[in-house]
mmCIF file of C-alpha atoms in Angstrom:
data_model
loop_
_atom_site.group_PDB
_atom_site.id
_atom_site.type_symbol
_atom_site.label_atom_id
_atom_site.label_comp_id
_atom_site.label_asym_id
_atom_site.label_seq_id
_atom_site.Cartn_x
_atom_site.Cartn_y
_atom_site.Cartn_z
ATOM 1 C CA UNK W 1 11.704 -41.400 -83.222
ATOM 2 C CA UNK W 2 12.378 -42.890 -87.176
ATOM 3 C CA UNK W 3 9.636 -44.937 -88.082
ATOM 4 C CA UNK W 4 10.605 -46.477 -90.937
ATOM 5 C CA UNK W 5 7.683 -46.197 -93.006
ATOM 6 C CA UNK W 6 7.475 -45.342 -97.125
ATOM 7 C CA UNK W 7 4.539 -44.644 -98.981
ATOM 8 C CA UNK W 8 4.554 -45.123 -102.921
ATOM 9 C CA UNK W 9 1.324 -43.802 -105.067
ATOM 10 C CA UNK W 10 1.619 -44.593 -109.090
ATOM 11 C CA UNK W 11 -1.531 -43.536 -111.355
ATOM 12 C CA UNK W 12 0.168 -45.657 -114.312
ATOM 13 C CA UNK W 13 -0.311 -44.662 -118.101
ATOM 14 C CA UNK W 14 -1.951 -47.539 -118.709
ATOM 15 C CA UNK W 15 -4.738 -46.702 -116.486
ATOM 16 C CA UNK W 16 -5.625 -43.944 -118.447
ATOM 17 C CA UNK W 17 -5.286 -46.228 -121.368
ATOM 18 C CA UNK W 18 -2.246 -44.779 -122.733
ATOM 19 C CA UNK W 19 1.292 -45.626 -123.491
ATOM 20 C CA UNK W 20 4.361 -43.370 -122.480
ATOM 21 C CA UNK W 21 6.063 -41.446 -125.372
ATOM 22 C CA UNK W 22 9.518 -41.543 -126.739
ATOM 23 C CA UNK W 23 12.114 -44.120 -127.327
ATOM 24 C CA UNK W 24 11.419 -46.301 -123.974
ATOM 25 C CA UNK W 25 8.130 -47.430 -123.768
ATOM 26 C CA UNK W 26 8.624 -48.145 -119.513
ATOM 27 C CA UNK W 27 7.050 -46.304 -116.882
ATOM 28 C CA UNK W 28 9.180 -43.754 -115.339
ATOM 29 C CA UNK W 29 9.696 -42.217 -112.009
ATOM 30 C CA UNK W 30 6.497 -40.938 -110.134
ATOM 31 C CA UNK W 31 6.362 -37.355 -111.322
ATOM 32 C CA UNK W 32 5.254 -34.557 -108.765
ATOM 33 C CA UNK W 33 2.148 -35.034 -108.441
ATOM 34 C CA UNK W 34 2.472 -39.020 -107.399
ATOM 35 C CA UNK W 35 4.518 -37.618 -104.731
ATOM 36 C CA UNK W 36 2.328 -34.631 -103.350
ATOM 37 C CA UNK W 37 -0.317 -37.650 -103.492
ATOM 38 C CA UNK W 38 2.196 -40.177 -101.600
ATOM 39 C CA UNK W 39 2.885 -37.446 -99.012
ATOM 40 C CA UNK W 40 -0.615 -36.848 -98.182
ATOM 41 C CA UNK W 41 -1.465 -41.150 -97.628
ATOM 42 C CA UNK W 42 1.680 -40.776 -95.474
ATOM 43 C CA UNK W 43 0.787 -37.918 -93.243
ATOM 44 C CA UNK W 44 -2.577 -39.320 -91.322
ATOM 45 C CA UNK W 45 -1.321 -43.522 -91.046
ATOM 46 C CA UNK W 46 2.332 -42.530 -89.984
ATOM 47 C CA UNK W 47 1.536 -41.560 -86.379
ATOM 48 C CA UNK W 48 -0.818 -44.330 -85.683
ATOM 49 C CA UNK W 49 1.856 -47.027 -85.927
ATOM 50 C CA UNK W 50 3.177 -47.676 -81.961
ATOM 51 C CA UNK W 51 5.767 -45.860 -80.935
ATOM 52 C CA UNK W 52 7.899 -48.535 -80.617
ATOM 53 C CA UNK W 53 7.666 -50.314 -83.961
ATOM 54 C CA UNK W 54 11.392 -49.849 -85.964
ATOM 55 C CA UNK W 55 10.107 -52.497 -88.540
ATOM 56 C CA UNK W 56 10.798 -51.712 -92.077
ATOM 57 C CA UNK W 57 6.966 -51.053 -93.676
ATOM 58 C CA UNK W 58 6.157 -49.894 -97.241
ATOM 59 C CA UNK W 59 2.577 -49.133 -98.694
ATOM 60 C CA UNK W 60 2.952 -48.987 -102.885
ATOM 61 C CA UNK W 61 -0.402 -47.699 -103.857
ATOM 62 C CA UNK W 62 -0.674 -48.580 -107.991
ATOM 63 C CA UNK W 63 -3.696 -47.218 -109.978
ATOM 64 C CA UNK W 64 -3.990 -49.273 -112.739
ATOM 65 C CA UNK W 65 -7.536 -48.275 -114.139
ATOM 66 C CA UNK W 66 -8.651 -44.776 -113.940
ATOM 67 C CA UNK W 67 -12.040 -43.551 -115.810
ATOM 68 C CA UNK W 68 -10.305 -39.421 -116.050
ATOM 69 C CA UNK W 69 -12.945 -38.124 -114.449
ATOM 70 C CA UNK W 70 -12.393 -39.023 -110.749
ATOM 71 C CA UNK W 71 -9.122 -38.310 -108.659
ATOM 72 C CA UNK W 72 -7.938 -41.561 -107.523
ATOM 73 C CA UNK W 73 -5.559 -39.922 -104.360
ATOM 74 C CA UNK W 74 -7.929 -39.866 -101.816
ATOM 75 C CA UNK W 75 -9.012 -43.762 -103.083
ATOM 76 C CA UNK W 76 -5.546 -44.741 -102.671
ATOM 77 C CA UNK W 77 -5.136 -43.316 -98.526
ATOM 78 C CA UNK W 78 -8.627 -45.467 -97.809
ATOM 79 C CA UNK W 79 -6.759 -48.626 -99.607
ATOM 80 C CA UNK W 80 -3.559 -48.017 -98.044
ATOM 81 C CA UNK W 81 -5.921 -48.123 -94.323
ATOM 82 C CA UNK W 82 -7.455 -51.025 -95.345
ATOM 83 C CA UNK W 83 -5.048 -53.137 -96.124
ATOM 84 C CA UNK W 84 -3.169 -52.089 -93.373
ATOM 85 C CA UNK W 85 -5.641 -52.960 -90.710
ATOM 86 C CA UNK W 86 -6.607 -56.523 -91.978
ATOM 87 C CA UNK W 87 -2.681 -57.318 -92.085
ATOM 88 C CA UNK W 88 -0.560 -58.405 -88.953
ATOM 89 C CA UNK W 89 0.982 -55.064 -88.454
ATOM 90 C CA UNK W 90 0.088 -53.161 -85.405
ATOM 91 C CA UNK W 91 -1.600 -50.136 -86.679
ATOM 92 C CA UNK W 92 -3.961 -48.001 -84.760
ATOM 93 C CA UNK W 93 -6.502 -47.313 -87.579
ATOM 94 C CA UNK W 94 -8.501 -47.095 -89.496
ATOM 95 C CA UNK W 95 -8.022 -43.837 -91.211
ATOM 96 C CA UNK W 96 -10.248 -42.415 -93.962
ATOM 97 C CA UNK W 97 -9.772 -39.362 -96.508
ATOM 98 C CA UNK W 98 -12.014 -37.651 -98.918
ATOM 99 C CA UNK W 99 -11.724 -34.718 -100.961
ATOM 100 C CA UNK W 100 -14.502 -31.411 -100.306
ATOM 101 C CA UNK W 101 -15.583 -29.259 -103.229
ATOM 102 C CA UNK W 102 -17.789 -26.302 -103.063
ATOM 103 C CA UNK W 103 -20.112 -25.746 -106.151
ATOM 104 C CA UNK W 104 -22.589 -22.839 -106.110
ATOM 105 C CA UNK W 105 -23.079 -22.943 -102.586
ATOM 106 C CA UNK W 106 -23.531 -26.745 -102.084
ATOM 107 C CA UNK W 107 -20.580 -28.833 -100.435
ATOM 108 C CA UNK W 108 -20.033 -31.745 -102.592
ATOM 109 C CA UNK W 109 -17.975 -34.840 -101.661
ATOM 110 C CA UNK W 110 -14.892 -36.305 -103.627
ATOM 111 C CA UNK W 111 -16.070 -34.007 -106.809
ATOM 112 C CA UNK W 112 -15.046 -35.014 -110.174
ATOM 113 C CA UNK W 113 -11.768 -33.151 -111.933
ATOM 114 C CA UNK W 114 -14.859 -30.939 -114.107
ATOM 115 C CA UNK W 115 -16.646 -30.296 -111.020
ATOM 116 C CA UNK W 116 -13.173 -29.004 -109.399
ATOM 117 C CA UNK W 117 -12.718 -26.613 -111.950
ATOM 118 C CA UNK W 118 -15.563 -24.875 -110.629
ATOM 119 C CA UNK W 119 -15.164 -25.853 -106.856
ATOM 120 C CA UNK W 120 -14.418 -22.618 -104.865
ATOM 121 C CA UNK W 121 -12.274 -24.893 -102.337
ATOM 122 C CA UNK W 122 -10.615 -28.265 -102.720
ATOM 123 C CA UNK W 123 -10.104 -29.941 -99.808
ATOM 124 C CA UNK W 124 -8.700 -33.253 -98.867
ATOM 125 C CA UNK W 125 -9.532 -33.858 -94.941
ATOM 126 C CA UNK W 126 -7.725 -37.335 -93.580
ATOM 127 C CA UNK W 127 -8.559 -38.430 -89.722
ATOM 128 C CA UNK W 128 -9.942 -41.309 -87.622
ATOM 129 C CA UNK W 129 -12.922 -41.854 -86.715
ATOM 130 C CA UNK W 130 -13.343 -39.518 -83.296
ATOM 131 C CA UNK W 131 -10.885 -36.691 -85.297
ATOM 132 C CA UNK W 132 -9.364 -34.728 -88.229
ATOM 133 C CA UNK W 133 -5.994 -35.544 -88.668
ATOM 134 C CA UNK W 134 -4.832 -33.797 -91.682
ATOM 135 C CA UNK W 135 -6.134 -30.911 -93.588
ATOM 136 C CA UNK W 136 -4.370 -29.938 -97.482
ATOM 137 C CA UNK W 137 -6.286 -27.563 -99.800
ATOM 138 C CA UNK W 138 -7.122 -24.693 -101.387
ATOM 139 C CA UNK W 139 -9.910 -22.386 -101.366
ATOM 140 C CA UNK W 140 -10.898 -18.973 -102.835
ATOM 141 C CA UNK W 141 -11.450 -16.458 -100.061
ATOM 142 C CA UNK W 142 -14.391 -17.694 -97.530
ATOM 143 C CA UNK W 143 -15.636 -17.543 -93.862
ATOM 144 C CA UNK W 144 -14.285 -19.401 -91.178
ATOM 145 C CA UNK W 145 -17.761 -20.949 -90.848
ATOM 146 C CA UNK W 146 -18.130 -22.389 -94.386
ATOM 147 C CA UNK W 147 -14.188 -23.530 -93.688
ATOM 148 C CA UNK W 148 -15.398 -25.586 -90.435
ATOM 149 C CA UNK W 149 -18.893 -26.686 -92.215
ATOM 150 C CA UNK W 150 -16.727 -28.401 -94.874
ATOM 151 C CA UNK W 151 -14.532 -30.262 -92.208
ATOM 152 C CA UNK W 152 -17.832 -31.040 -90.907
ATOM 153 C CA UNK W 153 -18.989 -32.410 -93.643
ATOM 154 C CA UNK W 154 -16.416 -34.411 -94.820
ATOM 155 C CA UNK W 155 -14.909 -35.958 -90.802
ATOM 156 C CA UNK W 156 -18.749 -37.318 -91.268
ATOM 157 C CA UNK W 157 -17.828 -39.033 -94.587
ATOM 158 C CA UNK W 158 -14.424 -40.164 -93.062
ATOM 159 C CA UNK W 159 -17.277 -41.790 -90.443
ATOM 160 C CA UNK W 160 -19.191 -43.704 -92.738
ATOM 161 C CA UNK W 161 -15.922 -44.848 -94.736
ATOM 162 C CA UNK W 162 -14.598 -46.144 -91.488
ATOM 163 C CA UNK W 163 -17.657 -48.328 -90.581
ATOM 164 C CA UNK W 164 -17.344 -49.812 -93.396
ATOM 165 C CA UNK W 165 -13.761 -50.565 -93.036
ATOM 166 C CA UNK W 166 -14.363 -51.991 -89.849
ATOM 167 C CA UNK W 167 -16.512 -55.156 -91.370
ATOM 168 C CA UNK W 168 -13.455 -55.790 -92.867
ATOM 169 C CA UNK W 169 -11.193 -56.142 -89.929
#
């Protein structure tokens, strides 16, 4: 059951317009955030490859501009979809993922880092078109109703971003 599959997500420092510190002036290893980031692109594309398929496939996601003021992980799992489904590899997609926020009592989709500060939940939802595939978050205490009115409202987001990845394949 391997599928040999690895996903790589790098916000560089250049993106941010900066330079890394100390003697070596290189990029290092993703730190742990790239890899909580990495983990969640992997999660929703890795069971829509065929069963069968044992070939070797890696997705590098690179940020390489970044304005500070918008999360880029949820940009990079929508890239990683597209460019998998326009390429040759038999992939069962598309997949979509956006980030929910909660800001006095108004869901708000893919908020910016200020507007998270205030969010009372922070919720990446991943899935397909007909379904959820992967919830990661965190919320302050609410209702099971506001919980299932925010993956609501953003598998119909996922929706939209889909139909527009279809003109593309």
């Amino acid at each position: 059951d391997f599928m040999p599959l690895s996903v790589e997500y790098q916000e560089k420092t250049y993106a941010a317009g900066k330079i890394p510190g100390g003697f070596f002036k290189r990029e290092g290893r993703p730190g742990t955030p790239e890899i909580l980031s990495a983990r969640l692109i992997d999660r929703p594309i890795r069971p829509l490859f065929p069963d069968n398929y044992r070939n070797e496939t890696q997705v590098i996601i690179y940020v390489i501009s970044s304005d500070k003021e918008n999360p880029a992980d949820v940009l990079g799992g929508i890239g990683a979809s597209a460019a998998l489904s326009i390429s040759e590899i038999p992939f069962n997609g598309p997949i979509a993922s956006v980030r929910v926020g909660k800001i006095d009592d108004q869901l708000v989709l893919n908020p910016t880092l200020p507007q998270l500060e205030e969010s009372q939940i922070n919720l990446i939802v991943s899935g397909t078109y007909d379904s959820i595939m992967m919830v990661e978050g965190q919320s302050e205490e609410i209702s099971e109703t506001e919980m299932l009115e925010a993956l609501r409202f953003g598998h119909q987001a996922i929706r939209e971003i889909i139909e527009l990845q279809q003109e593309l394949i």
